[in-house]
Amino acid sequence: MIEPLVSVVIPVKNGASLIGETIGSVLSQSYKNLEVIVVNDHSDDHTFALVSEMSKHDGRLKLIDNQTEKRGA
């Protein structure tokens, strides 16, 4: 039996100091049929670059980059 896909959505803005640990914690869960969707809300630190690099190494990680100001993730 195939386990259902679980989607974890993480909204973030200027979270470079914690986003790696957050994503790592989710991806290290024993349940493996999951996807992590990070919605970057117009960060002006290096959050986008960090998540983008991480997504190259794990296909379960998706990045959505919201470039619209003052609208929220």
PDB file of C-alpha atoms in Angstrom:
ATOM      1  CA  MET A   1       0.000   0.000   0.000  1.00  0.00           C
ATOM      2  CA  ILE A   2       1.306   3.445  -0.939  1.00  0.00           C
ATOM      3  CA  GLU A   3       1.434   5.952   1.884  1.00  0.00           C
ATOM      4  CA  PRO A   4      -0.428   9.203   1.168  1.00  0.00           C
ATOM      5  CA  LEU A   5       1.619  12.261   0.290  1.00  0.00           C
ATOM      6  CA  VAL A   6       1.859  14.775   3.121  1.00  0.00           C
ATOM      7  CA  SER A   7       2.584  18.406   2.227  1.00  0.00           C
ATOM      8  CA  VAL A   8       4.234  20.689   4.767  1.00  0.00           C
ATOM      9  CA  VAL A   9       4.028  24.390   3.911  1.00  0.00           C
ATOM     10  CA  ILE A  10       6.537  26.721   5.567  1.00  0.00           C
ATOM     11  CA  PRO A  11       5.994  30.463   5.062  1.00  0.00           C
ATOM     12  CA  VAL A  12       9.167  32.458   5.708  1.00  0.00           C
ATOM     13  CA  LYS A  13      10.448  36.015   5.573  1.00  0.00           C
ATOM     14  CA  ASN A  14      14.049  36.810   6.465  1.00  0.00           C
ATOM     15  CA  GLY A  15      14.449  33.464   8.191  1.00  0.00           C
ATOM     16  CA  ALA A  16      17.954  32.582   7.037  1.00  0.00           C
ATOM     17  CA  SER A  17      19.138  31.921  10.587  1.00  0.00           C
ATOM     18  CA  LEU A  18      16.527  29.199  11.213  1.00  0.00           C
ATOM     19  CA  ILE A  19      15.225  27.924   7.881  1.00  0.00           C
ATOM     20  CA  GLY A  20      17.908  25.272   7.370  1.00  0.00           C
ATOM     21  CA  GLU A  21      17.235  23.717  10.760  1.00  0.00           C
ATOM     22  CA  THR A  22      13.478  23.906  10.205  1.00  0.00           C
ATOM     23  CA  ILE A  23      13.620  22.189   6.815  1.00  0.00           C
ATOM     24  CA  GLY A  24      16.111  19.629   8.092  1.00  0.00           C
ATOM     25  CA  SER A  25      13.812  18.735  10.966  1.00  0.00           C
ATOM     26  CA  VAL A  26      10.866  18.103   8.650  1.00  0.00           C
ATOM     27  CA  LEU A  27      12.893  16.120   6.106  1.00  0.00           C
ATOM     28  CA  SER A  28      14.405  13.910   8.811  1.00  0.00           C
ATOM     29  CA  GLN A  29      11.025  12.551   9.932  1.00  0.00           C
ATOM     30  CA  SER A  30      10.530   8.809   9.661  1.00  0.00           C
ATOM     31  CA  TYR A  31       7.559   9.335   7.326  1.00  0.00           C
ATOM     32  CA  LYS A  32       9.191   9.666   3.912  1.00  0.00           C
ATOM     33  CA  ASN A  33       6.322  10.324   1.481  1.00  0.00           C
ATOM     34  CA  LEU A  34       6.239  14.046   2.049  1.00  0.00           C
ATOM     35  CA  GLU A  35       6.965  17.288   0.291  1.00  0.00           C
ATOM     36  CA  VAL A  36       8.099  20.520   1.885  1.00  0.00           C
ATOM     37  CA  ILE A  37       6.909  23.710   0.224  1.00  0.00           C
ATOM     38  CA  VAL A  38       8.732  26.832   1.376  1.00  0.00           C
ATOM     39  CA  VAL A  39       7.012  30.107   0.490  1.00  0.00           C
ATOM     40  CA  ASN A  40       9.583  32.892   0.635  1.00  0.00           C
ATOM     41  CA  ASP A  41       7.831  36.195   1.324  1.00  0.00           C
ATOM     42  CA  HIS A  42      10.084  38.796  -0.303  1.00  0.00           C
ATOM     43  CA  SER A  43      13.038  38.163   2.029  1.00  0.00           C
ATOM     44  CA  ASP A  44      15.903  40.604   1.832  1.00  0.00           C
ATOM     45  CA  ASP A  45      18.401  38.326   3.560  1.00  0.00           C
ATOM     46  CA  HIS A  46      19.810  35.139   1.998  1.00  0.00           C
ATOM     47  CA  THR A  47      16.806  32.910   2.796  1.00  0.00           C
ATOM     48  CA  PHE A  48      16.011  32.364  -0.892  1.00  0.00           C
ATOM     49  CA  ALA A  49      19.589  31.334  -1.728  1.00  0.00           C
ATOM     50  CA  LEU A  50      19.757  28.893   1.195  1.00  0.00           C
ATOM     51  CA  VAL A  51      16.486  27.155   0.358  1.00  0.00           C
ATOM     52  CA  SER A  52      17.287  27.147  -3.348  1.00  0.00           C
ATOM     53  CA  GLU A  53      20.584  25.375  -2.672  1.00  0.00           C
ATOM     54  CA  MET A  54      18.929  22.866  -0.330  1.00  0.00           C
ATOM     55  CA  SER A  55      16.280  22.066  -2.945  1.00  0.00           C
ATOM     56  CA  LYS A  56      19.003  20.958  -5.377  1.00  0.00           C
ATOM     57  CA  HIS A  57      19.869  18.118  -3.000  1.00  0.00           C
ATOM     58  CA  ASP A  58      16.393  16.871  -2.070  1.00  0.00           C
ATOM     59  CA  GLY A  59      13.564  16.556  -4.576  1.00  0.00           C
ATOM     60  CA  ARG A  60      10.966  16.703  -1.812  1.00  0.00           C
ATOM     61  CA  LEU A  61      11.761  20.378  -1.218  1.00  0.00           C
ATOM     62  CA  LYS A  62       9.966  22.988  -3.342  1.00  0.00           C
ATOM     63  CA  LEU A  63      10.507  26.754  -3.229  1.00  0.00           C
ATOM     64  CA  ILE A  64       7.960  29.406  -4.118  1.00  0.00           C
ATOM     65  CA  ASP A  65       9.342  32.947  -4.206  1.00  0.00           C
ATOM     66  CA  ASN A  66       6.743  35.657  -3.588  1.00  0.00           C
ATOM     67  CA  GLN A  67       8.204  38.861  -5.036  1.00  0.00           C
ATOM     68  CA  THR A  68       5.094  40.973  -4.440  1.00  0.00           C
ATOM     69  CA  GLU A  69       5.606  43.464  -1.636  1.00  0.00           C
ATOM     70  CA  LYS A  70       3.082  43.947   1.176  1.00  0.00           C
ATOM     71  CA  ARG A  71       0.930  40.948   0.316  1.00  0.00           C
ATOM     72  CA  GLY A  72       2.163  38.238   2.673  1.00  0.00           C
ATOM     73  CA  ALA A  73       3.022  34.617   2.067  1.00  0.00           C
TER      74      ALA A  73
END
